[in-house]
PDB file of C-alpha atoms in Angstrom:
ATOM      1  CA  MET A 212     -35.957  34.977  70.631  1.00 88.00           C
ATOM      2  CA  SER A 213     -36.669  38.622  69.796  1.00 93.00           C
ATOM      3  CA  LEU A 214     -35.762  41.626  71.924  1.00 94.00           C
ATOM      4  CA  LYS A 215     -39.443  42.312  72.654  1.00 94.00           C
ATOM      5  CA  ALA A 216     -39.917  38.799  74.038  1.00 94.00           C
ATOM      6  CA  ALA A 217     -36.734  39.130  76.087  1.00 94.00           C
ATOM      7  CA  LEU A 218     -37.785  42.422  77.722  1.00 94.00           C
ATOM      8  CA  GLU A 219     -41.257  41.028  78.500  1.00 94.00           C
ATOM      9  CA  ASP A 220     -39.875  37.875  80.130  1.00 94.00           C
ATOM     10  CA  PRO A 221     -40.828  37.768  83.850  1.00 94.00           C
ATOM     11  CA  ARG A 222     -37.364  36.393  84.660  1.00 94.00           C
ATOM     12  CA  LEU A 223     -35.695  39.581  83.367  1.00 95.00           C
ATOM     13  CA  ILE A 224     -32.947  40.778  85.730  1.00 95.00           C
ATOM     14  CA  THR A 225     -31.170  43.665  83.987  1.00 95.00           C
ATOM     15  CA  TYR A 226     -30.312  45.074  80.535  1.00 95.00           C
ATOM     16  CA  ALA A 227     -28.149  47.854  79.089  1.00 95.00           C
ATOM     17  CA  TRP A 228     -25.898  48.945  76.250  1.00 95.00           C
ATOM     18  CA  LEU A 229     -22.427  47.476  76.826  1.00 95.00           C
ATOM     19  CA  TYR A 230     -19.305  46.948  74.775  1.00 94.00           C
ATOM     20  CA  LYS A 231     -18.370  43.358  73.975  1.00 94.00           C
ATOM     21  CA  HIS A 232     -14.828  42.466  73.020  1.00 91.00           C
ATOM     22  CA  GLU A 233     -14.500  40.512  69.781  1.00 86.00           C
ATOM     23  CA  VAL A 234     -11.384  39.357  68.024  1.00 77.00           C
ATOM     24  CA  PRO A 235     -11.041  41.540  64.894  1.00 73.00           C
ATOM     25  CA  SER A 236     -11.251  39.752  61.605  1.00 69.00           C
ATOM     26  CA  PHE A 237      -8.751  42.149  59.975  1.00 68.00           C
ATOM     27  CA  ALA A 238      -6.144  44.610  61.172  1.00 62.00           C
ATOM     28  CA  PHE A 239      -8.191  47.843  61.138  1.00 61.00           C
ATOM     29  CA  ALA A 240     -11.384  46.422  62.654  1.00 63.00           C
ATOM     30  CA  ARG A 241     -12.540  47.611  66.064  1.00 69.00           C
ATOM     31  CA  SER A 242     -12.276  45.029  68.840  1.00 85.00           C
ATOM     32  CA  TRP A 243     -14.994  46.565  71.073  1.00 90.00           C
ATOM     33  CA  LYS A 244     -18.480  46.317  69.572  1.00 92.00           C
ATOM     34  CA  LYS A 245     -21.448  48.068  71.149  1.00 94.00           C
ATOM     35  CA  ARG A 246     -24.143  45.510  71.917  1.00 95.00           C
ATOM     36  CA  TYR A 247     -27.428  45.448  73.810  1.00 96.00           C
ATOM     37  CA  ILE A 248     -26.980  42.908  76.623  1.00 96.00           C
ATOM     38  CA  VAL A 249     -29.945  41.349  78.443  1.00 96.00           C
ATOM     39  CA  LEU A 250     -29.642  39.115  81.511  1.00 96.00           C
ATOM     40  CA  ILE A 251     -32.602  36.736  81.879  1.00 96.00           C
ATOM     41  CA  ASP A 252     -32.576  34.128  84.637  1.00 94.00           C
ATOM     42  CA  LYS A 253     -29.156  32.474  84.188  1.00 94.00           C
ATOM     43  CA  THR A 254     -28.351  33.508  80.593  1.00 95.00           C
ATOM     44  CA  LEU A 255     -26.805  36.566  78.933  1.00 96.00           C
ATOM     45  CA  TYR A 256     -28.307  37.445  75.547  1.00 96.00           C
ATOM     46  CA  VAL A 257     -26.635  39.716  72.987  1.00 96.00           C
ATOM     47  CA  PHE A 258     -28.625  41.895  70.563  1.00 96.00           C
ATOM     48  CA  LYS A 259     -27.218  44.160  67.910  1.00 93.00           C
ATOM     49  CA  SER A 260     -29.978  46.803  68.064  1.00 93.00           C
ATOM     50  CA  THR A 261     -32.969  47.825  70.160  1.00 93.00           C
ATOM     51  CA  LYS A 262     -35.550  47.066  67.491  1.00 93.00           C
ATOM     52  CA  PRO A 263     -38.354  44.907  68.928  1.00 93.00           C
ATOM     53  CA  THR A 264     -37.867  42.370  66.158  1.00 93.00           C
ATOM     54  CA  SER A 265     -34.100  42.146  66.652  1.00 93.00           C
ATOM     55  CA  SER A 266     -33.014  38.554  67.207  1.00 94.00           C
ATOM     56  CA  VAL A 267     -30.398  37.105  69.512  1.00 95.00           C
ATOM     57  CA  ARG A 268     -26.874  37.098  68.124  1.00 94.00           C
ATOM     58  CA  GLU A 269     -25.090  35.257  70.959  1.00 93.00           C
ATOM     59  CA  HIS A 270     -25.783  33.922  74.422  1.00 95.00           C
ATOM     60  CA  PHE A 271     -23.748  32.929  77.487  1.00 96.00           C
ATOM     61  CA  GLY A 272     -25.202  30.486  80.023  1.00 95.00           C
ATOM     62  CA  LEU A 273     -24.045  31.113  83.593  1.00 95.00           C
ATOM     63  CA  THR A 274     -23.214  27.887  85.466  1.00 93.00           C
ATOM     64  CA  ASP A 275     -21.980  26.904  88.918  1.00 91.00           C
ATOM     65  CA  ASP A 276     -18.371  26.999  87.666  1.00 92.00           C
ATOM     66  CA  THR A 277     -18.658  30.473  86.095  1.00 93.00           C
ATOM     67  CA  LEU A 278     -16.232  33.134  87.330  1.00 93.00           C
ATOM     68  CA  VAL A 279     -17.134  36.839  87.132  1.00 93.00           C
ATOM     69  CA  PHE A 280     -14.572  39.497  88.070  1.00 91.00           C
ATOM     70  CA  VAL A 281     -13.079  42.842  87.029  1.00 92.00           C
ATOM     71  CA  SER A 282     -10.471  42.308  84.337  1.00 90.00           C
ATOM     72  CA  GLU A 283      -7.151  44.146  84.164  1.00 87.00           C
ATOM     73  CA  GLU A 284      -6.087  42.672  80.862  1.00 85.00           C
ATOM     74  CA  PHE A 285      -6.869  45.823  78.867  1.00 86.00           C
ATOM     75  CA  LYS A 286      -4.685  48.706  80.042  1.00 83.00           C
ATOM     76  CA  LYS A 287      -6.382  51.292  77.822  1.00 82.00           C
ATOM     77  CA  SER A 288      -9.932  50.272  78.801  1.00 84.00           C
ATOM     78  CA  SER A 289     -11.617  50.688  82.168  1.00 88.00           C
ATOM     79  CA  PHE A 290     -14.673  49.053  83.763  1.00 91.00           C
ATOM     80  CA  VAL A 291     -14.118  45.716  82.001  1.00 93.00           C
ATOM     81  CA  LEU A 292     -15.846  42.567  83.249  1.00 93.00           C
ATOM     82  CA  GLU A 293     -14.482  39.101  82.510  1.00 94.00           C
ATOM     83  CA  ILE A 294     -16.951  36.222  82.466  1.00 95.00           C
ATOM     84  CA  ARG A 295     -15.229  32.874  82.253  1.00 93.00           C
ATOM     85  CA  LYS A 296     -16.160  29.206  82.328  1.00 93.00           C
ATOM     86  CA  PRO A 297     -14.501  26.144  80.775  1.00 91.00           C
ATOM     87  CA  LEU A 298     -13.985  26.606  77.024  1.00 90.00           C
ATOM     88  CA  LEU A 299     -15.656  30.039  76.936  1.00 92.00           C
ATOM     89  CA  LYS A 300     -14.648  33.553  77.947  1.00 93.00           C
ATOM     90  CA  TRP A 301     -16.324  36.949  77.430  1.00 93.00           C
ATOM     91  CA  TYR A 302     -15.219  40.536  78.060  1.00 94.00           C
ATOM     92  CA  LEU A 303     -17.879  43.210  78.651  1.00 95.00           C
ATOM     93  CA  ARG A 304     -16.977  46.878  79.082  1.00 93.00           C
ATOM     94  CA  CYS A 305     -19.267  49.171  81.056  1.00 94.00           C
ATOM     95  CA  GLU A 306     -19.573  52.934  80.761  1.00 93.00           C
ATOM     96  CA  SER A 307     -19.298  53.804  84.453  1.00 93.00           C
ATOM     97  CA  ALA A 308     -18.318  52.383  87.817  1.00 92.00           C
ATOM     98  CA  ASN A 309     -21.977  52.195  88.932  1.00 94.00           C
ATOM     99  CA  GLN A 310     -22.905  50.176  85.865  1.00 94.00           C
ATOM    100  CA  LEU A 311     -19.924  47.895  86.461  1.00 93.00           C
ATOM    101  CA  LYS A 312     -21.030  47.301  90.066  1.00 93.00           C
ATOM    102  CA  GLU A 313     -24.622  46.556  89.024  1.00 94.00           C
ATOM    103  CA  TRP A 314     -23.682  43.928  86.443  1.00 95.00           C
ATOM    104  CA  LEU A 315     -20.928  42.420  88.585  1.00 93.00           C
ATOM    105  CA  GLU A 316     -23.251  41.900  91.584  1.00 93.00           C
ATOM    106  CA  ALA A 317     -26.096  40.523  89.456  1.00 94.00           C
ATOM    107  CA  MET A 318     -23.966  37.861  87.755  1.00 94.00           C
ATOM    108  CA  LYS A 319     -22.099  36.992  90.971  1.00 93.00           C
ATOM    109  CA  LYS A 320     -25.421  36.411  92.765  1.00 92.00           C
ATOM    110  CA  VAL A 321     -26.618  34.144  89.965  1.00 93.00           C
ATOM    111  CA  ALA A 322     -23.383  32.127  90.057  1.00 92.00           C
ATOM    112  CA  ALA A 323     -23.526  31.906  93.875  1.00 90.00           C
ATOM    113  CA  CYS A 324     -27.116  30.596  93.776  1.00 90.00           C
ATOM    114  CA  LEU A 325     -26.068  27.928  91.278  1.00 90.00           C
ATOM    115  CA  LYS A 326     -23.106  26.913  93.453  1.00 89.00           C
ATOM    116  CA  LEU A 327     -25.511  26.433  96.370  1.00 86.00           C
ATOM    117  CA  GLY A 328     -27.582  23.998  94.293  1.00 86.00           C
ATOM    118  CA  HIS A 329     -30.459  26.278  93.225  1.00 86.00           C
ATOM    119  CA  ARG A 330     -31.946  25.161  89.904  1.00 85.00           C
ATOM    120  CA  ALA A 331     -35.262  27.068  89.771  1.00 89.00           C
ATOM    121  CA  SER A 332     -35.752  30.358  87.940  1.00 91.00           C
ATOM    122  CA  LEU A 333     -34.138  33.533  89.255  1.00 92.00           C
ATOM    123  CA  THR A 334     -35.745  36.971  89.002  1.00 92.00           C
ATOM    124  CA  ALA A 335     -34.776  40.534  89.828  1.00 93.00           C
ATOM    125  CA  SER A 336     -36.935  40.521  92.986  1.00 91.00           C
ATOM    126  CA  ILE A 337     -35.167  37.417  94.297  1.00 90.00           C
ATOM    127  CA  LEU A 338     -31.690  38.826  93.653  1.00 91.00           C
ATOM    128  CA  ASN A 339     -32.594  42.200  95.154  1.00 89.00           C
ATOM    129  CA  GLY A 340     -33.445  40.444  98.413  1.00 89.00           C
ATOM    130  CA  LEU A 341     -30.001  38.784  98.568  1.00 88.00           C
ATOM    131  CA  GLN A 342     -26.764  40.382  99.624  1.00 85.00           C
ATOM    132  CA  LEU A 343     -23.503  38.937  98.381  1.00 81.00           C
ATOM    133  CA  THR A 344     -20.822  38.581 101.057  1.00 81.00           C
ATOM    134  CA  ASP A 345     -18.346  36.687  98.869  1.00 74.00           C
ATOM    135  CA  ASP A 346     -18.364  34.568  95.714  1.00 67.00           C
ATOM    136  CA  THR A 347     -20.224  31.629  97.303  1.00 66.00           C
ATOM    137  CA  ARG A 348     -22.037  33.071 100.339  1.00 75.00           C
ATOM    138  CA  LEU A 349     -25.358  34.901 100.312  1.00 77.00           C
ATOM    139  CA  LEU A 350     -27.142  36.856 103.012  1.00 73.00           C
ATOM    140  CA  LEU A 351     -30.922  37.185 103.038  1.00 73.00           C
ATOM    141  CA  ILE A 352     -32.053  40.766 103.597  1.00 65.00           C
ATOM    142  CA  GLN A 353     -35.659  41.639 104.432  1.00 55.00           C
ATOM    143  CA  ASN A 354     -36.185  45.315 103.705  1.00 53.00           C
ATOM    144  CA  ASN A 355     -38.571  46.801 106.269  1.00 45.00           C
ATOM    145  CA  GLU A 356     -38.068  50.307 107.660  1.00 44.00           C
ATOM    146  CA  ASP A 357     -40.505  49.850 110.573  1.00 41.00           C
ATOM    147  CA  GLN A 358     -38.606  46.929 112.066  1.00 41.00           C
ATOM    148  CA  PRO A 359     -35.205  47.006 113.834  1.00 40.00           C
ATOM    149  CA  GLN A 360     -32.036  45.904 112.152  1.00 40.00           C
ATOM    150  CA  PRO A 361     -31.822  42.091 111.811  1.00 39.00           C
ATOM    151  CA  LYS A 362     -29.189  40.046 113.575  1.00 34.00           C
ATOM    152  CA  GLN A 363     -26.977  38.426 110.964  1.00 38.00           C
ATOM    153  CA  GLN A 364     -25.843  34.852 111.505  1.00 35.00           C
ATOM    154  CA  LEU A 365     -23.569  33.328 108.863  1.00 33.00           C
ATOM    155  CA  LEU A 366     -23.692  29.599 108.151  1.00 34.00           C
ATOM    156  CA  PRO A 367     -20.877  27.626 106.449  1.00 36.00           C
ATOM    157  CA  ALA A 368     -22.457  27.797 102.980  1.00 38.00           C
ATOM    158  CA  ILE A 369     -25.578  29.989 103.290  1.00 38.00           C
ATOM    159  CA  ALA A 370     -26.138  32.981 105.563  1.00 40.00           C
ATOM    160  CA  SER A 371     -29.548  33.627 107.068  1.00 37.00           C
ATOM    161  CA  VAL A 372     -31.051  36.439 109.097  1.00 33.00           C
ATOM    162  CA  ALA A 373     -32.842  36.003 112.404  1.00 31.00           C
ATOM    163  CA  GLN A 374     -35.372  38.793 112.653  1.00 38.00           C
ATOM    164  CA  SER A 375     -38.207  39.299 115.169  1.00 37.00           C
ATOM    165  CA  SER A 376     -41.302  41.251 114.148  1.00 37.00           C
ATOM    166  CA  PRO A 377     -44.370  42.172 116.248  1.00 42.00           C
ATOM    167  CA  GLN A 378     -46.773  41.519 113.390  1.00 45.00           C
ATOM    168  CA  PRO A 379     -46.524  38.878 110.643  1.00 47.00           C
ATOM    169  CA  GLN A 380     -45.499  40.292 107.293  1.00 53.00           C
ATOM    170  CA  PRO A 381     -46.317  38.766 103.901  1.00 54.00           C
ATOM    171  CA  PRO A 382     -43.247  36.906 102.576  1.00 57.00           C
ATOM    172  CA  SER A 383     -41.392  38.448  99.684  1.00 61.00           C
ATOM    173  CA  ALA A 384     -40.205  36.572  96.607  1.00 63.00           C
ATOM    174  CA  ALA A 385     -36.687  36.338  98.031  1.00 64.00           C
ATOM    175  CA  THR A 386     -37.961  34.988 101.358  1.00 65.00           C
ATOM    176  CA  HIS A 387     -40.101  32.393  99.600  1.00 65.00           C
ATOM    177  CA  TRP A 388     -37.138  31.272  97.481  1.00 64.00           C
ATOM    178  CA  TRP A 389     -34.897  31.147 100.545  1.00 63.00           C
ATOM    179  CA  LYS A 390     -37.295  29.025 102.608  1.00 67.00           C
ATOM    180  CA  LYS A 391     -37.883  26.638  99.709  1.00 67.00           C
ATOM    181  CA  HIS A 392     -34.150  26.212  99.074  1.00 65.00           C
ATOM    182  CA  GLN A 393     -33.435  25.737 102.804  1.00 66.00           C
ATOM    183  CA  HIS A 394     -36.239  23.152 103.102  1.00 65.00           C
ATOM    184  CA  GLN A 395     -34.883  21.169 100.150  1.00 68.00           C
ATOM    185  CA  HIS A 396     -31.377  21.286 101.625  1.00 63.00           C
ATOM    186  CA  LEU A 397     -32.641  19.961 104.986  1.00 67.00           C
ATOM    187  CA  LEU A 398     -34.601  17.160 103.323  1.00 69.00           C
ATOM    188  CA  LYS A 399     -31.568  16.094 101.305  1.00 69.00           C
ATOM    189  CA  THR A 400     -29.370  16.095 104.413  1.00 66.00           C
ATOM    190  CA  ARG A 401     -31.950  14.107 106.407  1.00 69.00           C
ATOM    191  CA  ARG A 402     -32.273  11.485 103.653  1.00 70.00           C
ATOM    192  CA  SER A 403     -28.514  11.010 103.504  1.00 65.00           C
ATOM    193  CA  LEU A 404     -28.316  10.594 107.304  1.00 64.00           C
ATOM    194  CA  ASP A 405     -31.204   8.105 107.323  1.00 64.00           C
ATOM    195  CA  THR A 406     -29.550   6.088 104.566  1.00 64.00           C
ATOM    196  CA  ALA A 407     -26.250   5.993 106.472  1.00 57.00           C
ATOM    197  CA  ASP A 408     -27.994   4.924 109.708  1.00 56.00           C
ATOM    198  CA  ALA A 409     -29.962   2.187 107.930  1.00 56.00           C
ATOM    199  CA  ALA A 410     -26.819   0.829 106.318  1.00 54.00           C
ATOM    200  CA  THR A 411     -25.110   0.734 109.716  1.00 51.00           C
ATOM    201  CA  THR A 412     -27.947  -0.779 111.757  1.00 50.00           C
ATOM    202  CA  ASN A 413     -28.564  -3.569 109.241  1.00 51.00           C
ATOM    203  CA  HIS A 414     -25.339  -5.206 110.426  1.00 48.00           C
ATOM    204  CA  LEU A 415     -26.165  -4.901 114.154  1.00 46.00           C
ATOM    205  CA  PRO A 416     -28.040  -7.754 115.958  1.00 47.00           C
ATOM    206  CA  PHE A 417     -30.057  -5.396 118.176  1.00 46.00           C
ATOM    207  CA  GLY A 418     -31.147  -2.824 115.558  1.00 49.00           C
ATOM    208  CA  LYS A 419     -29.417   0.081 117.352  1.00 52.00           C
ATOM    209  CA  ARG A 420     -25.854   0.958 118.069  1.00 57.00           C
ATOM    210  CA  GLN A 421     -25.265   0.432 121.814  1.00 58.00           C
ATOM    211  CA  SER A 422     -22.548  -0.789 124.145  1.00 66.00           C
ATOM    212  CA  LEU A 423     -22.486  -4.174 125.928  1.00 64.00           C
ATOM    213  CA  ALA A 424     -23.141  -2.475 129.269  1.00 66.00           C
ATOM    214  CA  GLN A 425     -26.533  -1.284 127.983  1.00 68.00           C
ATOM    215  CA  ILE A 426     -27.622  -4.806 126.932  1.00 71.00           C
ATOM    216  CA  PRO A 427     -29.079  -6.900 129.794  1.00 72.00           C
ATOM    217  CA  ASN A 428     -27.724 -10.458 130.060  1.00 72.00           C
ATOM    218  CA  TRP A 429     -25.526  -9.963 127.056  1.00 67.00           C
ATOM    219  CA  GLU A 430     -23.562 -13.120 127.913  1.00 68.00           C
ATOM    220  CA  LYS A 431     -26.649 -15.282 127.258  1.00 69.00           C
ATOM    221  CA  THR A 432     -27.240 -13.744 123.854  1.00 69.00           C
ATOM    222  CA  LEU A 433     -23.930 -14.958 122.520  1.00 68.00           C
ATOM    223  CA  PRO A 434     -24.067 -18.224 120.553  1.00 71.00           C
ATOM    224  CA  PRO A 435     -22.605 -21.270 122.362  1.00 71.00           C
ATOM    225  CA  GLN A 436     -19.092 -22.215 121.504  1.00 70.00           C
ATOM    226  CA  LYS A 437     -18.566 -25.384 119.517  1.00 72.00           C
ATOM    227  CA  PRO A 438     -16.678 -28.232 121.287  1.00 72.00           C
ATOM    228  CA  PRO A 439     -13.253 -29.121 119.996  1.00 70.00           C
ATOM    229  CA  PRO A 440     -13.114 -31.922 117.434  1.00 66.00           C
ATOM    230  CA  GLN A 441     -12.961 -35.471 118.935  1.00 69.00           C
ATOM    231  CA  ARG A 442     -11.592 -37.318 115.948  1.00 69.00           C
ATOM    232  CA  SER A 443      -7.979 -38.336 115.924  1.00 70.00           C
ATOM    233  CA  PRO A 444      -5.771 -37.144 113.131  1.00 70.00           C
ATOM    234  CA  PRO A 445      -5.519 -39.409 110.093  1.00 74.00           C
ATOM    235  CA  PRO A 446      -2.668 -41.997 110.081  1.00 76.00           C
ATOM    236  CA  PRO A 447       0.462 -41.197 108.134  1.00 77.00           C
ATOM    237  CA  PRO A 448       0.579 -42.552 104.603  1.00 78.00           C
ATOM    238  CA  PRO A 449       2.381 -45.923 104.100  1.00 80.00           C
ATOM    239  CA  PRO A 450       5.954 -45.843 102.789  1.00 80.00           C
ATOM    240  CA  PRO A 451       6.330 -46.251  99.055  1.00 79.00           C
ATOM    241  CA  PRO A 452       7.300 -49.753  97.758  1.00 77.00           C
ATOM    242  CA  PRO A 453      10.974 -50.335  96.888  1.00 74.00           C
ATOM    243  CA  ALA A 454      11.948 -49.528  93.399  1.00 67.00           C
ATOM    244  CA  GLN A 455      12.332 -52.530  91.121  1.00 66.00           C
ATOM    245  CA  SER A 456      15.441 -52.850  89.006  1.00 61.00           C
ATOM    246  CA  SER A 457      14.913 -52.661  85.312  1.00 61.00           C
ATOM    247  CA  LEU A 458      17.994 -54.849  84.504  1.00 64.00           C
ATOM    248  CA  PRO A 459      17.423 -58.434  83.123  1.00 66.00           C
ATOM    249  CA  PRO A 460      18.133 -61.390  85.466  1.00 65.00           C
ATOM    250  CA  PRO A 461      21.657 -62.887  85.310  1.00 64.00           C
ATOM    251  CA  LEU A 462      22.286 -65.828  82.948  1.00 64.00           C
ATOM    252  CA  SER A 463      22.959 -69.303  84.467  1.00 64.00           C
ATOM    253  CA  PRO A 464      26.357 -70.928  83.601  1.00 63.00           C
ATOM    254  CA  VAL A 465      26.354 -73.517  80.820  1.00 61.00           C
ATOM    255  CA  SER A 466      27.645 -77.008  81.667  1.00 58.00           C
ATOM    256  CA  GLU A 467      30.674 -78.356  79.662  1.00 58.00           C
ATOM    257  CA  ASP A 468      29.119 -81.882  79.399  1.00 57.00           C
ATOM    258  CA  HIS A 469      26.596 -80.730  76.900  1.00 51.00           C
TER     259      HIS A 469
END
């Protein structure tokens, strides 16, 4: 992908000149290389120059297990971001605190959306309508100066905003994404509850879980008990025959007359 195609992508979130840390190949090489970084959807792309035909040199795909935080590993360098996931780690150095805050919030919002199960494309308009309260919790903000401040209500995983307006307003891109994600989450939860109820009620004789007091004439619904067996126990086995001796019979005495 060229730089021109990257900057014209509708999923473009932010871009700037940053310094990327690279392990020097020899002793006198510089470890911080100035690179043009572009964040599109859930991927960081690295370009070496701003020429429109410049091609991608590296890329980093943000996932639900990606950690983004300010690094203190470099004592002589300030405004360093560490982006880490299993088997991969990047260091990006910004030029100011404002630039550090912009890139930190953008990547943290992307990682938080992925942790909440969002798999569709992310854009700058969607992220601008979300406020990050911590690494895994988002708050939907509807920017409207004519309306009063919304009442914030945090949920265990996702935070939403209850806001009353006298006139209906056209939904923004962030609101549309939020409603779609919330609807999918409710459908998934309802399917799992229905599956658990069906698996439980299949083993019940009345189709619903209820106590015996709620079942009329429950004594008559029980199957009749089987009578005890009438047959007598079998006779004991006969004793074994006496053991026969294996010795030969005694010899008869011989008469002297013969």
